[in-house]
Short mmCIF file of C-alpha atoms and ligand atoms in Angstrom, two decimals:
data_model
loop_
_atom_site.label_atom_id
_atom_site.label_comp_id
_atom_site.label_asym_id
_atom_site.label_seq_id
_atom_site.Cartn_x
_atom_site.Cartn_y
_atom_site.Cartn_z
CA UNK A 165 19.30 -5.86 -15.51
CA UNK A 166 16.10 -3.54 -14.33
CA UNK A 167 14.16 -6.65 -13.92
CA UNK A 168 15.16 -9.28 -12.33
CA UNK A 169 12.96 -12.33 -12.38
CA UNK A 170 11.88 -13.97 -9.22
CA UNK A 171 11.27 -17.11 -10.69
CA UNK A 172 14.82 -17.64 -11.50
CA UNK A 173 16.65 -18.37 -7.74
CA UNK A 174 19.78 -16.79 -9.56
CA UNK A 175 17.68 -13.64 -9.61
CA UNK A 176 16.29 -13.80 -6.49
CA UNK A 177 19.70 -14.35 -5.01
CA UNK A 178 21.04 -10.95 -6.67
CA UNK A 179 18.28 -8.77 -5.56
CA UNK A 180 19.04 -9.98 -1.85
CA UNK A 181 22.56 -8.78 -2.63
CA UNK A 182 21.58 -5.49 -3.68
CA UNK A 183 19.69 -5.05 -0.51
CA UNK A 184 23.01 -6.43 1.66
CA UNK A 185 25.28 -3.75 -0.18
CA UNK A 186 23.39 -1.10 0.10
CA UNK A 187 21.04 -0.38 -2.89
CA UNK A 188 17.31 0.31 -3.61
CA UNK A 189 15.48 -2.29 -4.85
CA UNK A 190 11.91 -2.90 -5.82
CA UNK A 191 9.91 -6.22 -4.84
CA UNK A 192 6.43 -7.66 -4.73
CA UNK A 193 4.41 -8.33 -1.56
CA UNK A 194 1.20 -9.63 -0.67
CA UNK A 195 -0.57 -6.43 -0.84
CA UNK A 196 1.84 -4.33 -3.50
CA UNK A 197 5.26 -3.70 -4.36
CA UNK A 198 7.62 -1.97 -2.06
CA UNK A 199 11.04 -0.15 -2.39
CA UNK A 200 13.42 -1.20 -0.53
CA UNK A 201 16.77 -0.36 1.28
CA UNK A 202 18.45 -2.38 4.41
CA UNK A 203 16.86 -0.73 7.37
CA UNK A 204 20.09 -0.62 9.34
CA UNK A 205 21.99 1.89 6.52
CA UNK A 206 20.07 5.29 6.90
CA UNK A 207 22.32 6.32 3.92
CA UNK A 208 20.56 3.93 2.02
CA UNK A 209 17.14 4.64 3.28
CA UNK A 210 17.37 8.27 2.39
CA UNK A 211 17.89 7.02 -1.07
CA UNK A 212 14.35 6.18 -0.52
CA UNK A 213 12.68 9.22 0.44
CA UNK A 214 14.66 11.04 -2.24
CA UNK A 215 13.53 8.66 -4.87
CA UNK A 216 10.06 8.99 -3.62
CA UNK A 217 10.03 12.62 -3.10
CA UNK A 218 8.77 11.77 0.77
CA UNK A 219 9.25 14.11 2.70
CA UNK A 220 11.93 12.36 5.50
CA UNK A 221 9.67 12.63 8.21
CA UNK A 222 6.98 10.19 7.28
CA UNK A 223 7.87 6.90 8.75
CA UNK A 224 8.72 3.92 6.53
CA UNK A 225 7.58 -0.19 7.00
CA UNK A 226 10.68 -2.66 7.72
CA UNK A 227 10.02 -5.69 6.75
CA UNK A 228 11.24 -9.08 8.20
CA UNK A 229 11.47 -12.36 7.39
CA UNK A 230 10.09 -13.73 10.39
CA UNK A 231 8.59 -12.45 13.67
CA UNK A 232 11.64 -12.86 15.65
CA UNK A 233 13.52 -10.60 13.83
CA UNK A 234 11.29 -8.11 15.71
CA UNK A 235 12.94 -7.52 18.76
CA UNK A 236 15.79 -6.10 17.04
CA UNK A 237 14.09 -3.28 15.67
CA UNK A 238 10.98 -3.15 19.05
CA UNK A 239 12.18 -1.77 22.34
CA UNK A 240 8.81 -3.13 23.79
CA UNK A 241 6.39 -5.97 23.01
CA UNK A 242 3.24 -4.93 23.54
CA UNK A 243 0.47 -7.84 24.71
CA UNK A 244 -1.56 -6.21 21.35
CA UNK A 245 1.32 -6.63 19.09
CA UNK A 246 2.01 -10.06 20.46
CA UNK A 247 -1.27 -11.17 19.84
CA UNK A 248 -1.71 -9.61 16.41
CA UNK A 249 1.67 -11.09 15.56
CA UNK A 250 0.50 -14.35 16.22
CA UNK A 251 -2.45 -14.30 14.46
CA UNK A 252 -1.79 -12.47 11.18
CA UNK A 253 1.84 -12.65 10.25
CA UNK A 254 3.17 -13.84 8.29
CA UNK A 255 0.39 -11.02 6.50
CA UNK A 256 -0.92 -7.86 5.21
CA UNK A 257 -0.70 -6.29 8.57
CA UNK A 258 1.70 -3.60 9.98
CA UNK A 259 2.04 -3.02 13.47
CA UNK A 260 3.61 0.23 15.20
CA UNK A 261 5.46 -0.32 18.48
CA UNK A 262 8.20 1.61 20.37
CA UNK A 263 11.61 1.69 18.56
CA UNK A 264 14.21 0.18 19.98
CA UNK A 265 16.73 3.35 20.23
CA UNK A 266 19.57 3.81 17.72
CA UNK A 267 18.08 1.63 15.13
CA UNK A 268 16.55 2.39 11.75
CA UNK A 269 16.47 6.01 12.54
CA UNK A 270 16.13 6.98 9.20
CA UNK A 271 13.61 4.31 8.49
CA UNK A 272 11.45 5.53 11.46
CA UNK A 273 11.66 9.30 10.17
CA UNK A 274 12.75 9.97 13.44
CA UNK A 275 9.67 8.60 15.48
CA UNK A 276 10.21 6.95 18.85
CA UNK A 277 8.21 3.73 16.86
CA UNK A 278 8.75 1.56 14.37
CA UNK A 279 6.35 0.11 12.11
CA UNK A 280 6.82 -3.50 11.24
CA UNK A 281 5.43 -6.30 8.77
CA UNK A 282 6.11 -10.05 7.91
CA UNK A 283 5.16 -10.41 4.23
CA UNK A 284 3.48 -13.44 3.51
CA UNK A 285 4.09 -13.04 -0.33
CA UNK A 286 6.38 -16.24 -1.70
CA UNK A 287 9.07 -13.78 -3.08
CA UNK A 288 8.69 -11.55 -0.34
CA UNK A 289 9.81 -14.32 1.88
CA UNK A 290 12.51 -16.05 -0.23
CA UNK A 291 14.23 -12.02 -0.48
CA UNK A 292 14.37 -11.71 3.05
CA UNK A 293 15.12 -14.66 4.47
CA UNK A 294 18.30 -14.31 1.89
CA UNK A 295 18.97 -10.72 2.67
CA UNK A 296 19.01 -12.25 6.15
CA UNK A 297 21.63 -14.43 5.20
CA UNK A 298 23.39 -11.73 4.20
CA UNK A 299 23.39 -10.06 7.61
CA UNK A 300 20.02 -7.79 6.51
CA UNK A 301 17.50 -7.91 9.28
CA UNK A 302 14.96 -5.64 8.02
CA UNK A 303 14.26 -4.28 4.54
CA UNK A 304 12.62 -0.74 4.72
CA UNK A 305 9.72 -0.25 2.17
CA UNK A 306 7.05 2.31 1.33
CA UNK A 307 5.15 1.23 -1.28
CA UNK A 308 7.05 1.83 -4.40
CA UNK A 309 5.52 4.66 -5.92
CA UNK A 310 5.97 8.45 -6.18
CA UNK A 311 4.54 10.39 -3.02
CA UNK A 312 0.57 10.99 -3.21
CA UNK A 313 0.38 9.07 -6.60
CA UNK A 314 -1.58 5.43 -7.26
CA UNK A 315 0.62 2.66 -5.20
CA UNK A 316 2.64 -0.12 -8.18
CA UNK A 317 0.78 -3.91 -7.95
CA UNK A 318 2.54 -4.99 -11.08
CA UNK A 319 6.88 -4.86 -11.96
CA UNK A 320 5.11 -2.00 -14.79
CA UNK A 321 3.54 0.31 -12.65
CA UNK A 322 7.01 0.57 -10.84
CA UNK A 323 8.79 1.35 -13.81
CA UNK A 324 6.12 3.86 -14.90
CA UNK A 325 6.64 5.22 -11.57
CA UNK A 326 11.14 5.39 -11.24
CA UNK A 327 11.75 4.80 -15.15
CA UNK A 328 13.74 1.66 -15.83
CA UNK A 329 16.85 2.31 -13.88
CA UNK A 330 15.25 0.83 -10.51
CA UNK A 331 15.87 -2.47 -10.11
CA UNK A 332 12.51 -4.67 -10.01
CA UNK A 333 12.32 -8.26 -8.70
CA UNK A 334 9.70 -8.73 -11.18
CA UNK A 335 7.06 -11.19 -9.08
CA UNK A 336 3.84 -11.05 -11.22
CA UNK A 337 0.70 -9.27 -10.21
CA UNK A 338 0.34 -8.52 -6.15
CA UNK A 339 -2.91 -10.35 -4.79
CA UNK A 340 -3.99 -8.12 -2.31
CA UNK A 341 -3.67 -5.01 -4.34
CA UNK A 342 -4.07 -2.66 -1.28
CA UNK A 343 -1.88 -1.55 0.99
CA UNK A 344 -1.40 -3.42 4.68
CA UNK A 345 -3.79 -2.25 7.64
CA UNK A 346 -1.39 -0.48 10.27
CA UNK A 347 -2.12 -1.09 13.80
CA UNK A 348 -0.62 1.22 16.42
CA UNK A 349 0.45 -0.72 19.45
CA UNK A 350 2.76 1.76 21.15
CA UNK A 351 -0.46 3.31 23.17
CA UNK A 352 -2.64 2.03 26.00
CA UNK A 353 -5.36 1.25 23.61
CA UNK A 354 -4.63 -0.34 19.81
CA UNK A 355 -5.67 2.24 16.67
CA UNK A 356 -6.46 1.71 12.94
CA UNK A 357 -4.22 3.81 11.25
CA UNK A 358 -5.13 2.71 8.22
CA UNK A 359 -7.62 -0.53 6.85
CA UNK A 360 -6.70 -2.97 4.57
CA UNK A 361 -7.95 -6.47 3.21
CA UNK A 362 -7.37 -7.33 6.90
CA UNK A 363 -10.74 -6.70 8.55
CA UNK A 364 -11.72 -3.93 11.64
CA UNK A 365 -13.27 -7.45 12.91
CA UNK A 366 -11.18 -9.64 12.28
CA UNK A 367 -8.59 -7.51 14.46
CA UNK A 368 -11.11 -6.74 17.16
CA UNK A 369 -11.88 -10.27 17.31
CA UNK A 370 -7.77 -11.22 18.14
CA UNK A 371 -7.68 -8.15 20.76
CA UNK A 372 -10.74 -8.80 22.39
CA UNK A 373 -11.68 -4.95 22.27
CA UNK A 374 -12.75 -2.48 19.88
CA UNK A 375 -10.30 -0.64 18.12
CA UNK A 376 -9.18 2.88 18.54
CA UNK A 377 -9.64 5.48 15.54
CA UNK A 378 -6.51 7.41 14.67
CA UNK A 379 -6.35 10.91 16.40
CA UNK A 380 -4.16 13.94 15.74
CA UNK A 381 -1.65 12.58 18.25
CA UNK A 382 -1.28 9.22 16.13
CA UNK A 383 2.32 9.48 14.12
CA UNK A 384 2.24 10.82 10.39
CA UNK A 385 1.07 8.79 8.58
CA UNK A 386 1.31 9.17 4.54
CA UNK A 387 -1.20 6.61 3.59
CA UNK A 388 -3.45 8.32 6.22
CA UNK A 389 -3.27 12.06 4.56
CA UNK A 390 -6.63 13.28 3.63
CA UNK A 391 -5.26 13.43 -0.39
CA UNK A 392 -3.18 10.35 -1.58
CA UNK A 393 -3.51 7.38 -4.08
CA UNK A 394 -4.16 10.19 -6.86
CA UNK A 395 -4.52 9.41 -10.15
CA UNK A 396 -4.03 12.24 -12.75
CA UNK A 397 -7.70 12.56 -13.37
CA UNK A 398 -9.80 14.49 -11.36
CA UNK A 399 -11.65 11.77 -8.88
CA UNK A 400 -14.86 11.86 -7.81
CA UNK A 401 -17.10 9.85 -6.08
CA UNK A 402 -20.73 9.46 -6.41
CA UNK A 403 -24.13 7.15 -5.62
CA UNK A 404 -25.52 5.35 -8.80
CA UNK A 405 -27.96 7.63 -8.57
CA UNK A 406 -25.93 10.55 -8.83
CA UNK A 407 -24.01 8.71 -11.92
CA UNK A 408 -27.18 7.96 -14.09
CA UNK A 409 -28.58 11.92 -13.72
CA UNK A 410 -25.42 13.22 -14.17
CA UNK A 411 -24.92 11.17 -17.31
CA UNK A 412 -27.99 11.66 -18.73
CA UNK A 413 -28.12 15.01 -18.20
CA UNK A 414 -24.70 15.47 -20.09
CA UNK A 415 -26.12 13.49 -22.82
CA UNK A 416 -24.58 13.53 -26.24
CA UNK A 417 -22.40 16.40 -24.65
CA UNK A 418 -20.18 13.82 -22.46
CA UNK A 419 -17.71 13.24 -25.90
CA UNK A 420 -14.32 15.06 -25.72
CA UNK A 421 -14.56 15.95 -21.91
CA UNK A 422 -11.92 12.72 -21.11
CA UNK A 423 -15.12 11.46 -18.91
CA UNK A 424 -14.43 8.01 -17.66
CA UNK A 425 -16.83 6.29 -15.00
CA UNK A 426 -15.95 3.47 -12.62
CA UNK A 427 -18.48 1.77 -11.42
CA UNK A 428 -20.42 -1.50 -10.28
CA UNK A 429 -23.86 -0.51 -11.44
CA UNK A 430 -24.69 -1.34 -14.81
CA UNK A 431 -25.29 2.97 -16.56
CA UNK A 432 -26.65 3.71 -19.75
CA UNK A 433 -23.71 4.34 -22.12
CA UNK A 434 -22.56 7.58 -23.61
CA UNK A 435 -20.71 7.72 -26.81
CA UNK A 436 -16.96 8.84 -26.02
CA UNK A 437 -17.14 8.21 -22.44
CA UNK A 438 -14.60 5.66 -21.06
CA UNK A 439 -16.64 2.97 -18.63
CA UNK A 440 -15.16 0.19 -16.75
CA UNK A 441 -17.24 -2.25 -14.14
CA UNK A 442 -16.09 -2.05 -10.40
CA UNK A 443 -15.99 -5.88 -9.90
CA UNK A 444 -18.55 -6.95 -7.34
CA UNK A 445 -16.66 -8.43 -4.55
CA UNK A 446 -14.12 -6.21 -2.22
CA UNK A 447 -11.40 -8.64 -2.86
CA UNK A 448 -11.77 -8.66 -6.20
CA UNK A 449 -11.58 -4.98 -6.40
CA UNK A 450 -8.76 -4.17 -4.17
CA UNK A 451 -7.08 -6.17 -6.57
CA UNK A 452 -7.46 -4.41 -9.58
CA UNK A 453 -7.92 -0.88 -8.05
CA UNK A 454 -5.27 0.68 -8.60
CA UNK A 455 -4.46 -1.02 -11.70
CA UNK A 456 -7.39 0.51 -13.24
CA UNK A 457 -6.60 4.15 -11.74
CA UNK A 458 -3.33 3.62 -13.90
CA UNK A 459 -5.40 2.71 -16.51
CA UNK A 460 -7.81 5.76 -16.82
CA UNK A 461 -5.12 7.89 -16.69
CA UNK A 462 -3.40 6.14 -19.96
CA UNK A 463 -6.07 6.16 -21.58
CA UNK A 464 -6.26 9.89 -21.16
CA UNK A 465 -9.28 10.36 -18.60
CA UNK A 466 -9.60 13.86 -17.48
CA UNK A 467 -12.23 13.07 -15.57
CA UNK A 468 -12.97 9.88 -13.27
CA UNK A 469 -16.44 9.32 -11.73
CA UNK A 470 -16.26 6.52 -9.40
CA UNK A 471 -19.22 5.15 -7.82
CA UNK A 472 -19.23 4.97 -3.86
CA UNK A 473 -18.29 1.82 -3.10
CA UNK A 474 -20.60 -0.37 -0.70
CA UNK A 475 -20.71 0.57 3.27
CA UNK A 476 -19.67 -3.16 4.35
CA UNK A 477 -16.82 -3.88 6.56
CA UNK A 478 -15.25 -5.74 3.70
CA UNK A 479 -15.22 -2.38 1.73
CA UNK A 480 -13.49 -0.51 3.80
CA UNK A 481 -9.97 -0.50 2.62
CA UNK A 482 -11.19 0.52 -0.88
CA UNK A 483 -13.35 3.04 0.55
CA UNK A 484 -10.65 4.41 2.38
CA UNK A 485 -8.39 4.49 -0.95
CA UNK A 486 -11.10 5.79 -3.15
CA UNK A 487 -11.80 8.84 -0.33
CA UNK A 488 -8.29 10.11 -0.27
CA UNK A 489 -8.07 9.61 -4.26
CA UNK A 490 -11.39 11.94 -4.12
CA UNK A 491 -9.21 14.54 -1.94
CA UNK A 492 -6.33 15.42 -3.92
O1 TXA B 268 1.33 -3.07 2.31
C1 TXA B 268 2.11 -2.22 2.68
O2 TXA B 268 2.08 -1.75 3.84
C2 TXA B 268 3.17 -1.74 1.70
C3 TXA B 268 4.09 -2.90 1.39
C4 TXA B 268 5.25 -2.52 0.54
O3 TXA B 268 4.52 -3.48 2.60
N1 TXA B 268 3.90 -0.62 2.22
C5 TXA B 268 3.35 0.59 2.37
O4 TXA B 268 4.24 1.55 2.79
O5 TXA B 268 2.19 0.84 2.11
P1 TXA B 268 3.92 3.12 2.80
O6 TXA B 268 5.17 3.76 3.25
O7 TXA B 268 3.39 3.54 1.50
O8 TXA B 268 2.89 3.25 3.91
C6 TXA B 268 3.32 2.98 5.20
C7 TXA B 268 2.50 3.72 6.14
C8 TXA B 268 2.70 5.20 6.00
O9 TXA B 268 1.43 5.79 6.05
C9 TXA B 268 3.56 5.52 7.19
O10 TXA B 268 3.44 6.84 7.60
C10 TXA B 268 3.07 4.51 8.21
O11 TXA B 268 2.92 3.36 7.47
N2 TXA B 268 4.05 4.26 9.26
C11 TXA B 268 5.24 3.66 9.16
N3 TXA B 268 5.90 3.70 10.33
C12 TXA B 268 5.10 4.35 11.19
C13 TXA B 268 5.22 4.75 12.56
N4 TXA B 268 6.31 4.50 13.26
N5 TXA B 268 4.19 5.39 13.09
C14 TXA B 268 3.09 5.68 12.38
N6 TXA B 268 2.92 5.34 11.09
C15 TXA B 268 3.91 4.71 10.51
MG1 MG B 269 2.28 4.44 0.10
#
């Protein structure tokens, strides 16, 4: 019963009827899998946080199955959101406008906004447009993983994460592999809480104006703490340069430390240190990222060395990531 197969409509059709009565479930998106609970029962959404170990005042996504679903959770429309809307959903993009009062208040850790997102994903959209159906008109997710730790892009990562007693709509490997970019509509002028695969220009291109940077007045935001996306080994992040003198100056001495090094530049090899190539293109490495955080960590790396990814606007989700893994 812990996984439930999304190829199988029969499966897909029970998960949506967990969400309608009330339970947590697990499901794949675009960018990676989220936990879930009907927006509308803040009973279930503190199973959630507890589950999680969020603290309940960081906001959580709700999900829809189509744009239009919005105004039930928005009190306003911003022109920004509109536009953004438009252009990117169904997509990997979340927006934050003012909450319509009285609903999801548990789901909005008590914030007079609401971050919302139509998932493009194929199994994204067949759940909720069922849970719909079923009288659900938002799902709230956070990405389904413990708090601070490496977000789940496969059904295996969220059982390494909850054990197998979660229910998983098990929906393959997640494209994207990071997380959505969050824009904050709810002020005079749009902010970035938080990049994604989505692109600063892409964004700025559909607004017509540059955006805003997040600020301390800008909402909680979990994904946005200076430490998050932690593996268990010790992260750190360094120039190629800065890789190939520290290796060689550890020489021979590198074995037994639980060294591993992450990187795209090709490094001489030390015996008993764990290597594995940063693919070349940002796409390609969101997608495996943090896939292969879980995987240092299981195969015991104490410490990571990760090389500093590229300073390209296509980079910048991963950079982002790869920062806060460095802070924790
Ligand atoms: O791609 C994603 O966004 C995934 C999938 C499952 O949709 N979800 C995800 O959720 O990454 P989570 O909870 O790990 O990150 C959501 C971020 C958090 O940093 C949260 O604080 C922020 O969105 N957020 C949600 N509602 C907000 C609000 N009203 N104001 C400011 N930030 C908000
Ligand atoms: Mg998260």
């Amino acid at each position: 019963m812990p996984l439930l197969d999304a190829r199988k409509p029969q499966d897909v059709r029970a998960a949506a009827q967990r969400l309608a009565a009330g339970e947590l479930l697990a499901f794949p998106t675009e960018t990676v899998y989220g936990l879930g609970a009907r927006a509308d029962d803040d009973a279930a959404v503190r199973r959630i946080f507890d589950a999680k170990g969020r603290p309940a005042e960081h906001p959580l996504i709700v999900h829809l199955a189509a744009p239009e679903e919005a105004a039930r959770f928005a009190a306003d429309w911003p022109a920004a959101a509109q536009a953004l809307a438009r252009a990117f959903w169904p997509g990997p993009l979340t927006l934050i406008v003012p909450r319509r009062p009285g609903s999801a208040a548990a789901a909005a850790g008590g914030q007079p906004t609401i971050g919302l997102r139509v998932p493009a994903h194929p199994v994204a959209q067949a759940l909720l447009q069922q849970a719909l159906a079923l009288g659900v008109s938002g799902v709230a997710a956070p990405s389904a993983n413990r708090f601070g730790r490496v977000s789940a892009t496969r059904a295996a990562h969220v059982v390494q994460e909850f054990g197998a007693e979660l229910v998983v709509l098990d929906g393959g490997d997640c494209p994207g592999g990071i997380e959505s970019a969050i824009v904050d509509c709810s002020g005079a002028q749009p902010a970035l809480l938080r990049p994604g695969l989505l692109e600063r220009r892409q964004i700025e291109a559909v607004l017509g104006r540059p955006l805003r940077e997040r600020d301390e007045a800008s909402p909680r935001a979990s994904g946005t703490l200076a430490a998050h996306y932690a593996p268990s080994a010790k992260l750190r992040l360094m120039s190629a340069g800065q890789l190939r003198d520290a290796l060689a100056l550890l020489g021979a001495q590198s074995a037994g430390l639980g060294l591993a090094v992450y990187s795209r530049s090709a490094l001489p090899r030390s015996s008993g240190v764990i290597y594995r190539r940063m693919p070349d293109d940002a796409v390609a490495a969101a997608h495996e990222l943090f896939d292969a955080l879980r995987d240092f960590d299981a195969r015991g790396a104490r410490i990571l060395w990760v090389e500093q990814p590229p300073d390209a606007a296509a980079w910048e989700g991963v950079a982002d990531r790869l920062q806060r893994a460095a802070a924790a």
